[in-house]
Coordinates of C-alpha atoms in Angstrom, one line a residue:
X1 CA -4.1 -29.0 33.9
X2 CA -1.9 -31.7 32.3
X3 CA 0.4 -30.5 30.0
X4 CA 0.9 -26.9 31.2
X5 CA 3.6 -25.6 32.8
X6 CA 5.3 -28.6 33.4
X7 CA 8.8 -27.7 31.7
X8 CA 8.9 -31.1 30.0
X9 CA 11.3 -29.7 27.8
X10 CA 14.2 -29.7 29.9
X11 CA 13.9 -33.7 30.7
X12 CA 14.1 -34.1 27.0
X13 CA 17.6 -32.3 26.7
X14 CA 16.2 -29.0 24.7
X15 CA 19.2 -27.0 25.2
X16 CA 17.3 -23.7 24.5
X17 CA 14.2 -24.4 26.9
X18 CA 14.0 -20.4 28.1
X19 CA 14.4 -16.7 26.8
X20 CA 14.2 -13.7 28.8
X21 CA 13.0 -10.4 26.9
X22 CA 14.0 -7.3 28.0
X23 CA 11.1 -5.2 29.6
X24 CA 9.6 -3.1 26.5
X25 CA 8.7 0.8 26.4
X26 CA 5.6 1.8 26.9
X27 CA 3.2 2.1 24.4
X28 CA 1.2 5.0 24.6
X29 CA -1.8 4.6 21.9
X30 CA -2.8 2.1 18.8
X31 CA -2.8 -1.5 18.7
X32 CA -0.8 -3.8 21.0
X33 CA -0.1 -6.2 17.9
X34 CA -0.3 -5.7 14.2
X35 CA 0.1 -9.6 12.9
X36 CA -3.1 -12.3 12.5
X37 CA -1.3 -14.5 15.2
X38 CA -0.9 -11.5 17.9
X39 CA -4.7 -10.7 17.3
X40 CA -5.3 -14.0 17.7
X41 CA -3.2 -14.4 20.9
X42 CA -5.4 -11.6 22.3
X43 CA -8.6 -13.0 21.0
X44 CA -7.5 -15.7 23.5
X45 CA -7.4 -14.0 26.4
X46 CA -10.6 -11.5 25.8
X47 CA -12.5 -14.9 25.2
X48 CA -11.2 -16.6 28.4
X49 CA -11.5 -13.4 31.0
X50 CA -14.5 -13.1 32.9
X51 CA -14.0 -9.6 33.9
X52 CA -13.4 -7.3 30.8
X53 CA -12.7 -4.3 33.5
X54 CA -9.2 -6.5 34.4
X55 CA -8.4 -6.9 31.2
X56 CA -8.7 -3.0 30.6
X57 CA -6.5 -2.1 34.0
X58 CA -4.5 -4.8 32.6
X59 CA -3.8 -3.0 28.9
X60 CA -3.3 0.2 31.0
X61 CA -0.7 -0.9 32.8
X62 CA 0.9 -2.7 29.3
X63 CA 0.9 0.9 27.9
X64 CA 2.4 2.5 31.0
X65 CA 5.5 0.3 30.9
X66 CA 4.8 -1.9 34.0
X67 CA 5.8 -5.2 32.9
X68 CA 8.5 -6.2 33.5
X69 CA 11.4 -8.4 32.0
X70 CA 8.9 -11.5 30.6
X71 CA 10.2 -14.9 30.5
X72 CA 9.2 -17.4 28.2
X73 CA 9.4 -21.3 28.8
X74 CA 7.9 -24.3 28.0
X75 CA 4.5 -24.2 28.9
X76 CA 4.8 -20.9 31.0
X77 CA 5.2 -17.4 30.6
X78 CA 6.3 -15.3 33.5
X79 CA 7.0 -11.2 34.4
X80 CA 6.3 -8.7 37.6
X81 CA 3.9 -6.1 36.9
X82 CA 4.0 -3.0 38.7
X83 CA 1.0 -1.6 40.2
X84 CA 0.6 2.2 40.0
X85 CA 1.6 2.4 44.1
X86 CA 5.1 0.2 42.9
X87 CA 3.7 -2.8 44.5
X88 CA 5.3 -5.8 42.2
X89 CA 3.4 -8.7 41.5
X90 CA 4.6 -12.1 39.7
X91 CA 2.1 -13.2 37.2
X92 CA 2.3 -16.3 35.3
X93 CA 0.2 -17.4 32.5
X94 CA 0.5 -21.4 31.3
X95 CA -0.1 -22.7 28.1
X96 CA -0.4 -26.4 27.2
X97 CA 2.9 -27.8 26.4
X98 CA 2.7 -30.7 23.3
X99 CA 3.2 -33.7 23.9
X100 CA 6.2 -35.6 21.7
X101 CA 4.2 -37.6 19.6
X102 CA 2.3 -34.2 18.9
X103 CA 5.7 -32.5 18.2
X104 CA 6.1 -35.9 15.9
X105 CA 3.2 -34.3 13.7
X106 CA 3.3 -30.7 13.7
X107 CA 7.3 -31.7 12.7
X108 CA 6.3 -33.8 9.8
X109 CA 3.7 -31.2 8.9
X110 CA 6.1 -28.7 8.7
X111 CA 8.7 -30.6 6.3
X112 CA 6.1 -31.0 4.3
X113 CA 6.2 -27.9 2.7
X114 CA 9.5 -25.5 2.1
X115 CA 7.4 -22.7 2.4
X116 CA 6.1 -23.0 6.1
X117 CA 9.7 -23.3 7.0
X118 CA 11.1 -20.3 4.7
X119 CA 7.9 -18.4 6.7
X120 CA 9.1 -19.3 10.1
X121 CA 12.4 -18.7 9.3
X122 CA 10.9 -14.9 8.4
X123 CA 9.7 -14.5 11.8
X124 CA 5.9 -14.9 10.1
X125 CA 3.8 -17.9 11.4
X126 CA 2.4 -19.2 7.8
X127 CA -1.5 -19.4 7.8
X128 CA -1.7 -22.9 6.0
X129 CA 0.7 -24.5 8.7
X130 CA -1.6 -23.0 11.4
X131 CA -4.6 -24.9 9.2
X132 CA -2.9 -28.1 8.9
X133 CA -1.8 -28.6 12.3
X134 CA -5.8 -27.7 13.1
X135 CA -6.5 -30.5 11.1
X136 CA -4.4 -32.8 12.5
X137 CA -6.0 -31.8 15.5
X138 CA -2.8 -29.2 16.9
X139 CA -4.1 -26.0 18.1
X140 CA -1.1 -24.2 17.7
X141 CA -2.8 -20.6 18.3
X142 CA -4.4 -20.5 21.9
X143 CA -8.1 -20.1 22.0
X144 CA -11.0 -19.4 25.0
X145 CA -9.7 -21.2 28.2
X146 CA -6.2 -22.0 27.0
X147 CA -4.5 -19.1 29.0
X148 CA -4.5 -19.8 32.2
X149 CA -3.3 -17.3 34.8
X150 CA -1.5 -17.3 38.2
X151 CA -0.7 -14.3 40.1
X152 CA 0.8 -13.6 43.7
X153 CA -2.2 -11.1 44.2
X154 CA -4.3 -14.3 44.3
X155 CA -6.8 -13.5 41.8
X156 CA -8.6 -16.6 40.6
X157 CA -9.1 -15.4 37.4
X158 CA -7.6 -13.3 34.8
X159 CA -6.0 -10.0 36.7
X160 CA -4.4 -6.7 35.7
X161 CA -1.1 -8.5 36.2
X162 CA -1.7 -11.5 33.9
X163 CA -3.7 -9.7 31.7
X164 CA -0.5 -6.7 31.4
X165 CA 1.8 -10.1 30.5
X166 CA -0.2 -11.3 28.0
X167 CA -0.8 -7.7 25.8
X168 CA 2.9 -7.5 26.3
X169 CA 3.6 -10.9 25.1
X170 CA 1.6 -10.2 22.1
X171 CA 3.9 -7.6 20.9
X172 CA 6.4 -10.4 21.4
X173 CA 4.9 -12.6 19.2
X174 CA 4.3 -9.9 16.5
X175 CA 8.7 -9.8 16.1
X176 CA 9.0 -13.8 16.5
X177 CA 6.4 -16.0 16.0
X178 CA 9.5 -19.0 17.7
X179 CA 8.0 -17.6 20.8
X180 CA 4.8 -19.1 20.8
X181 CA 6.5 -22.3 19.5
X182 CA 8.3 -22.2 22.7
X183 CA 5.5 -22.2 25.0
X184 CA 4.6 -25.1 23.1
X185 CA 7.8 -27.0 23.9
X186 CA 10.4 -26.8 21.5
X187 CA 13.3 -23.8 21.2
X188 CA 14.0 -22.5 17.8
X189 CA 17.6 -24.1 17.6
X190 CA 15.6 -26.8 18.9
X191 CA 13.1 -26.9 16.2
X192 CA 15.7 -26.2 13.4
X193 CA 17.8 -29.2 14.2
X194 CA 14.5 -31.1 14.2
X195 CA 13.2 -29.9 11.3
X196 CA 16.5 -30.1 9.1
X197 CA 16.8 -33.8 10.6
X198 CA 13.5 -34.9 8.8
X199 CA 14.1 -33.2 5.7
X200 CA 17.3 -34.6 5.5
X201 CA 15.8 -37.7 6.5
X202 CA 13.4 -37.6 3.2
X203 CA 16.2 -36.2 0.9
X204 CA 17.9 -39.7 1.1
X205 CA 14.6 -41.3 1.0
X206 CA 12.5 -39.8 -1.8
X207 CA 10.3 -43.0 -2.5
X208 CA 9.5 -43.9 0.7
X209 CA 6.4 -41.6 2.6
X210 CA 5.4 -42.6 6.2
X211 CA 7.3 -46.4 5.7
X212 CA 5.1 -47.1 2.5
X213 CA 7.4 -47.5 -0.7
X214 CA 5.5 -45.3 -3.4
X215 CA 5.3 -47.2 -7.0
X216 CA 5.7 -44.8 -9.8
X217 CA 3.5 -41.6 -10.5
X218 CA 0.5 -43.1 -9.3
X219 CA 1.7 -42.1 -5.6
X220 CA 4.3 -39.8 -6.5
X221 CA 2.4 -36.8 -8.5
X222 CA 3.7 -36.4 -12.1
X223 CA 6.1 -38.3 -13.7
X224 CA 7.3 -39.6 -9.9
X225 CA 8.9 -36.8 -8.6
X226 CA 7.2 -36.6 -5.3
X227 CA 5.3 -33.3 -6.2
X228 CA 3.2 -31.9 -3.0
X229 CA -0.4 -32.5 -2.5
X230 CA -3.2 -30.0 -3.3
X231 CA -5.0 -27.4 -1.1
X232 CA -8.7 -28.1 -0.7
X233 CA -10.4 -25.0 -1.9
X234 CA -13.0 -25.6 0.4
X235 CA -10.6 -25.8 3.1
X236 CA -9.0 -22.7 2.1
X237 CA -12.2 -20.7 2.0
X238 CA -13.6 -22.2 5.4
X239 CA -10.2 -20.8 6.9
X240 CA -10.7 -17.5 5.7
X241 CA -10.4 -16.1 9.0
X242 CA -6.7 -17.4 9.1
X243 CA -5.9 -14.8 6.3
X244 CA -4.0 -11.9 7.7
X245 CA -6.1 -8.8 6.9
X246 CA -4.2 -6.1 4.3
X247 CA -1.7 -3.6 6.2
X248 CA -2.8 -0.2 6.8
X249 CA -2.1 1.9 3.9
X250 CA 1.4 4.4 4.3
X251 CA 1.6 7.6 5.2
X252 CA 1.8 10.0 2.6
X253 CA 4.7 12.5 3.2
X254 CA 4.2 16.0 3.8
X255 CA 6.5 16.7 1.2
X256 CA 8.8 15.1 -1.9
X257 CA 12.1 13.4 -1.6
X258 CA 14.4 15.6 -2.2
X259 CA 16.9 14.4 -5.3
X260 CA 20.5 13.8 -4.6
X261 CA 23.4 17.1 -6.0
X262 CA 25.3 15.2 -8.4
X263 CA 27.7 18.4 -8.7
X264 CA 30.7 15.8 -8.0
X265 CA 34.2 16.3 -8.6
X266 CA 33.4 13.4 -10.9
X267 CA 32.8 14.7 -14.6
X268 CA 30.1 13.7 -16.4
X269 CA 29.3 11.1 -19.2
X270 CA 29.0 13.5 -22.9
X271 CA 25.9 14.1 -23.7
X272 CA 24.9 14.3 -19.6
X273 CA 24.3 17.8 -18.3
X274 CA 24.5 17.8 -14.4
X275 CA 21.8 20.3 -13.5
X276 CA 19.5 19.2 -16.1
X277 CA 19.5 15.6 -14.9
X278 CA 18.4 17.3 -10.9
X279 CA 16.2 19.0 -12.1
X280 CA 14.1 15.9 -13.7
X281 CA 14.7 14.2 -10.3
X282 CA 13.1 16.5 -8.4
X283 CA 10.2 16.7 -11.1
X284 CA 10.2 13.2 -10.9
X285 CA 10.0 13.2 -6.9
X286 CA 6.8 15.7 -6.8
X287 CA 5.0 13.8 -9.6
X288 CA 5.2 10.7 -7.4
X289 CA 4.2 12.1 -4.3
X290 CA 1.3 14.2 -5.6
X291 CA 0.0 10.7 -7.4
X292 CA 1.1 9.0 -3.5
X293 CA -1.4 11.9 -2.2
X294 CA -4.3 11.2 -4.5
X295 CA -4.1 7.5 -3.8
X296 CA -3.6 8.1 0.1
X297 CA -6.2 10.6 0.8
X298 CA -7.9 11.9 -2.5
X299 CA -7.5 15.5 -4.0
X300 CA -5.3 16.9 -7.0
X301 CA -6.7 17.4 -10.4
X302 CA -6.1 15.1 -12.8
X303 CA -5.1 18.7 -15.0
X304 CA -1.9 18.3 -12.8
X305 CA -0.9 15.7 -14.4
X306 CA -1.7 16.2 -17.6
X307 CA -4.3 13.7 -17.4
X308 CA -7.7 15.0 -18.5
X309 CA -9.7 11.9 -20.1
X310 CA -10.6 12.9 -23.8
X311 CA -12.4 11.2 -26.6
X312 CA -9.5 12.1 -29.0
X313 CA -7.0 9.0 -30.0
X314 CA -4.7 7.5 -27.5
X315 CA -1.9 9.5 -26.3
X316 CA -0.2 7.0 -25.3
X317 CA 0.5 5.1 -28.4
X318 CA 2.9 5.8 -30.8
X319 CA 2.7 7.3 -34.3
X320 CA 3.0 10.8 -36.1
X321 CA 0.7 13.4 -35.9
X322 CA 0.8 17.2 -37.2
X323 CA 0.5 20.3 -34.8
X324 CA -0.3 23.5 -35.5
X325 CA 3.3 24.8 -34.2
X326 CA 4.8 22.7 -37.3
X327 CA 5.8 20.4 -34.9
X328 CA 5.7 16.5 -36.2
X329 CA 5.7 13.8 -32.7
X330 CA 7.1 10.5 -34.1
X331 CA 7.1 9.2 -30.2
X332 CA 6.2 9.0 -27.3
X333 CA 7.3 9.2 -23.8
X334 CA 5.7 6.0 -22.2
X335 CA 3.8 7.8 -19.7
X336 CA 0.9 8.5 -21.7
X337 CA 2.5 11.9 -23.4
X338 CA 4.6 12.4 -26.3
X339 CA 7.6 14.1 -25.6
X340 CA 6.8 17.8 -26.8
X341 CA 3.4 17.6 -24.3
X342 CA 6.1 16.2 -21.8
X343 CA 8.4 19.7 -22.4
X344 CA 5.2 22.0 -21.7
X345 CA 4.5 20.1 -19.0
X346 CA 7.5 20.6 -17.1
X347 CA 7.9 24.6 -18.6
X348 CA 3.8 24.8 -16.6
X349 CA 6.6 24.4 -13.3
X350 CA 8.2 27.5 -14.0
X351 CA 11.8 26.3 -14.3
X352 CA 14.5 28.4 -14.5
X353 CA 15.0 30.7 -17.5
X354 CA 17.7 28.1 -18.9
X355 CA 15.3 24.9 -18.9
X356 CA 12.7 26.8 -20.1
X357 CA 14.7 27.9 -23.3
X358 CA 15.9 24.0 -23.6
X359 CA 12.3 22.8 -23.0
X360 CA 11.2 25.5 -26.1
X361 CA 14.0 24.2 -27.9
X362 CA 13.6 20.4 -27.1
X363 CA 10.1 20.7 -28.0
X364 CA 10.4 22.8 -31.0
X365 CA 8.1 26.0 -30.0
X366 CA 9.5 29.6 -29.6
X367 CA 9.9 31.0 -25.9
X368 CA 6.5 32.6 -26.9
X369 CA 4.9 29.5 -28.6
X370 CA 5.7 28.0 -25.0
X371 CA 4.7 30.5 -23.0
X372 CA 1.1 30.0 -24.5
X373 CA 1.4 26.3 -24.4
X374 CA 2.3 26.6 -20.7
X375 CA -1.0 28.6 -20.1
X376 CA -3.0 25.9 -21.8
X377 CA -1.7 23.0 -19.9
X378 CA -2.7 24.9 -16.6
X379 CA -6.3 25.3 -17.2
X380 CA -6.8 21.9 -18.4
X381 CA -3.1 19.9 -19.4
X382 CA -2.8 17.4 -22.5
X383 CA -6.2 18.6 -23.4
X384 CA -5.9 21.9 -23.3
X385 CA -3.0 22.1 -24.8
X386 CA -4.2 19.6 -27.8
X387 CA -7.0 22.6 -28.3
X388 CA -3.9 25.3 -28.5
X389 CA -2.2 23.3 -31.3
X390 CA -4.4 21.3 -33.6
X391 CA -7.3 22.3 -35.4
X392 CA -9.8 19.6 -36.0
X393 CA -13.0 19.2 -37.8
X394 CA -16.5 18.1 -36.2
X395 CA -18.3 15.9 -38.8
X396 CA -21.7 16.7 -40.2
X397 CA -23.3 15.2 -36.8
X398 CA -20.8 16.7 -34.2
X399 CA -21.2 19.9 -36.0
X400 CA -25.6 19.9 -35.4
X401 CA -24.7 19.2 -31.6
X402 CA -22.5 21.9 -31.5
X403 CA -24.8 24.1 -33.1
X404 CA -27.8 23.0 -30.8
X405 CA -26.0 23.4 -27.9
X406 CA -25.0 27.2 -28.9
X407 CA -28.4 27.6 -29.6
X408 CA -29.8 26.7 -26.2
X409 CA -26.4 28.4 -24.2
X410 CA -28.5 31.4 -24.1
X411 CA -32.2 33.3 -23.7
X412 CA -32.8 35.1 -27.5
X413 CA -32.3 38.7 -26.0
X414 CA -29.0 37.7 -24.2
X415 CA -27.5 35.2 -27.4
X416 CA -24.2 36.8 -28.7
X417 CA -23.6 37.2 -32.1
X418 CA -21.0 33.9 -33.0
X419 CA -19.1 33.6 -36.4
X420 CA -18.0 30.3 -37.3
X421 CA -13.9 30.5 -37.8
X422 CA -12.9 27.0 -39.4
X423 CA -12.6 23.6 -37.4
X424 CA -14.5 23.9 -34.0
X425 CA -14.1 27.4 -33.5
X426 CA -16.4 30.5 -33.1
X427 CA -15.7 33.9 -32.5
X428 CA -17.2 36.8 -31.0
X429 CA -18.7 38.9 -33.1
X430 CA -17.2 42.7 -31.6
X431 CA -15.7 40.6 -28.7
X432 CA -11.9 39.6 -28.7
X433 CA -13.3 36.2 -27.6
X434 CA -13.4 33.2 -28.8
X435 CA -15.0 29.5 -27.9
X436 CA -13.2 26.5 -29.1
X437 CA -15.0 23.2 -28.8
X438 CA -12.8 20.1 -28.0
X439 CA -13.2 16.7 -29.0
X440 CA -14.2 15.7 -25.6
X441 CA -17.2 17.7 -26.1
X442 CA -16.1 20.7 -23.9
X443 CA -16.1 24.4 -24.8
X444 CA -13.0 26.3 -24.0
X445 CA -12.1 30.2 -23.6
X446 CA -9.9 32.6 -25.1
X447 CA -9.0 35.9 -25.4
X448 CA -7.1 37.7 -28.6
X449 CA -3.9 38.7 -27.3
X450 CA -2.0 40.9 -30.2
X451 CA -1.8 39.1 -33.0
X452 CA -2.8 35.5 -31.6
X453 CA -5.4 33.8 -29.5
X454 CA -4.7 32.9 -25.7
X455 CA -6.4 30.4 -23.3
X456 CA -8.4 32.5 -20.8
X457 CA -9.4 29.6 -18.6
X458 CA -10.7 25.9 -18.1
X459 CA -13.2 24.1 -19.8
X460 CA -16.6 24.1 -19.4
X461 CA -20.0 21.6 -20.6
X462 CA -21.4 24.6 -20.8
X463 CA -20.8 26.8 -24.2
X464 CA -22.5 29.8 -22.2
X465 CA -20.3 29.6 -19.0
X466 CA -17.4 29.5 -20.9
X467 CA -17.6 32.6 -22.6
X468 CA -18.5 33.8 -19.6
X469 CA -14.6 32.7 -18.3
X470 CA -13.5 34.3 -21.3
X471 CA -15.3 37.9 -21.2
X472 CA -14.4 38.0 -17.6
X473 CA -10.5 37.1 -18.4
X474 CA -10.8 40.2 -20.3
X475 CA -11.9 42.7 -17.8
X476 CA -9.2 41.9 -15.4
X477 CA -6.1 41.9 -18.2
X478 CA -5.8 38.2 -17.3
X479 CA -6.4 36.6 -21.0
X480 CA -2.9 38.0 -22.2

């Protein structure tokens, strides 16, 4: 077993040659280790065990809390483990120590890029510096036989006890990486110095690489300024398995962040109105975690949003465009709506009675006009509402689909009587109903309430089904 254990680091004069961790909690559940070079610790020592029921008494008694304090040196790792009658066994677990001429390489591998340092330094052992050092023949990262145990229980291979250490060291390495650089010989003070040395070393040296004096670009990368040498692709897709797999995705919260009061003593900018500015906030706040809900774990209509897909132009982009309120749009709000869908939008909340009259104001509708704008974007948002306001025309070949369609809605004895009413709108003959076809192609409901027509439910492909909304809306009162 040359090499392990041997504390070579203290005849060297490493200054910083032990740490002692404090014994952790226990860990009751999920992973021991949630970084590439934890799993791979652990990959380790499930490769080198004989016995996988060990190694499973050994994770038990990780999760209960047995293991005590662990120290880390040079070539050794050492804790008691508590059995579950209190009986306390030392376990050790060696690791081969480098030698100094392979501390000379992994050292000069390391200078050779800013980034493996500024990852270190981040407590996150960088993948490419892992690569190199394999190529240079350094396994940094232990593999099948390279944890080898020792316990006072006198097990000859892998027990609870050493098993228990090494889970528990894993969650070590997850928080600093310098651990496993440790066992390996060198202290992180240790391996700072040493590393700032060398770069230093090269600062005041920029032509000269490994005691061969570079001549011009040809060995210096463009124009002579030393730049760094490529990464193979080949190399990089062959150490695939290097790559630390994606975190697991957040939880979503049960409910929205709830906007700061800014009702300070502190009076606000003209122009800035308090209560109106909170009340965007919190808007603002449920918005995001609805879309943080759909992304996390599906479910949510896009209608919600005021997102509903249609074939009409772009709402997003800018431009003017006439309404059947009278209102002219010159802009938009950059999330896809212009800023009068934006106002019945947040009026579909129910806000208090003095947004809502700001909202009909901002957005230049009556408190009625918005009240049936509001019952629009809930059956079906942006487009819904774009059915409410403008009238548009079918051409000659939208117009025979439509008609089709209407034709085939319903068996001959059941078909009801439907007057064309301008644009893409039929009514009822002897019905207060009304279909209105949008220009995604969908048939929408609605119901004559007084003097005006009101949306009496959501869309449908199906001219016959919708009517059916409609009729129905009108039995139970609910079209008004």
């Amino acid at each position: 077993m040359s090499g392990y254990g041997q504390g070579r680091g203290h005849e060297n004069g490493h200054a910083d040659d032990e740490r002692t961790f404090e014994a952790l909690p226990p860990a009751p559940g999920g992973g021991f280790t949630r970084t590439w070079w934890g799993r791979a610790w652990l990959k380790a020592l499930e490769d080198t065990a004989l016995d996988g029921q060990q190694l499973k008494a050994g994770r038990r008694h990780a999760r209960a809390g047995a293991v005590g304090a662990v120290s880390v040196r040079p070539g050794r790792i050492t804790a008691l483990v508590k059995d579950r009658d209190g009986t306390a066994y030392r376990g050790d677990v060696l690791v081969r120590e480098f030698s100094e001429e392979e501390w000379d390489r992994l050292l000069d591998l390391a200078v050779d890029s800013a980034g493996h340092i500024a990852a270190l330094l981040d407590r996150e052992m960088p993948p490419h510096l892992v690569e190199d050092a394999a190529a240079a023949g350094l396994d940094l990262l232990p593999g099948i036989g390279d944890l080898d145990p020792e316990c006072g229980c006198e097990a000859w291979d892998h027990c609870p006890h050493t098993a228990a250490l090494c889970y528990q060291v894993a969650r070590l390495l997850d928080e600093d990486p310098f651990v496993l650089l440790l066992m390996r010989g060198r202290g992180e003070r240790t391996l700072l110095d040493q590393l700032q040395a060398r770069s230093a070393a090269r600062a005041a040296a920029p032509s000269a690489r490994d005691g061969v004096e570079t001549r011009g670009a040809s060995a210096a990368g463009p124009e002579g300024t030393g730049g760094m040498p490529g990464v193979s692709a080949e190399e990089v897709f062959a150490a695939a398995f290097l790559v630390p797999p994606l975190p697991a995705p957040p939880v979503s919260p049960a409910t929205p962040g709830r906007s700061p009061s800014l009702d300070t003593d502190t009076p606000p900018e003209p122009g800035v109105d308090p209560a109106a500015l909170e009340f965007l906030a919190a808007d603002a706040a449920a918005r995001a975690h609805r879309l943080l809900g759909e992304v996390l774990g599906g479910g949510g209509g896009a209608a919600e949003r005021g997102l509903t897909v249609t074939r009409s132009p772009e709402p997003g982009l800018t431009g003017t465009r006439s309404t059947g309120v009278g209102l002219t749009v010159a802009h938009s709000t950059g999330t896809g709506l212009t800023v009068a869908q934006d106002a019945v939008r947040l009026a579909a909340g129910a806000p208090v009675p003095w947004i809502a009259a700001r909202l009909a104001s901002g957005s230049g509708r009556s408190r009625a006009d918005l009240d049936l704008a509001t019952r629009a974007w809930r059956f079906g948002g942006a487009a819904a509402l774009a059915v409410l306001d403008e009238e548009w025309t079918p051409d000659t070949e939208a117009l025979d689909r439509a008609g089709v369609r209407l034709a085939e809605a319903w068996a001959d004895d059941e078909r009801p009587v439907l007057r064309r009413a301008g644009g893409a709108r039929w009514t009822v003959v002897g019905a207060e109903a009304q279909l209105r076809l949008g220009e995604d192609g969908r048939w929408w409901p609605y119901l004559k309430a007084g003097a005006r027509w009101s949306p009496a439910g959501p869309a449908d492909r199906d001219p016959a089904a919708a009517l059916a909304t409609a009729l129905a809306a009108g039995t139970t009162g609910a079209g008004g």
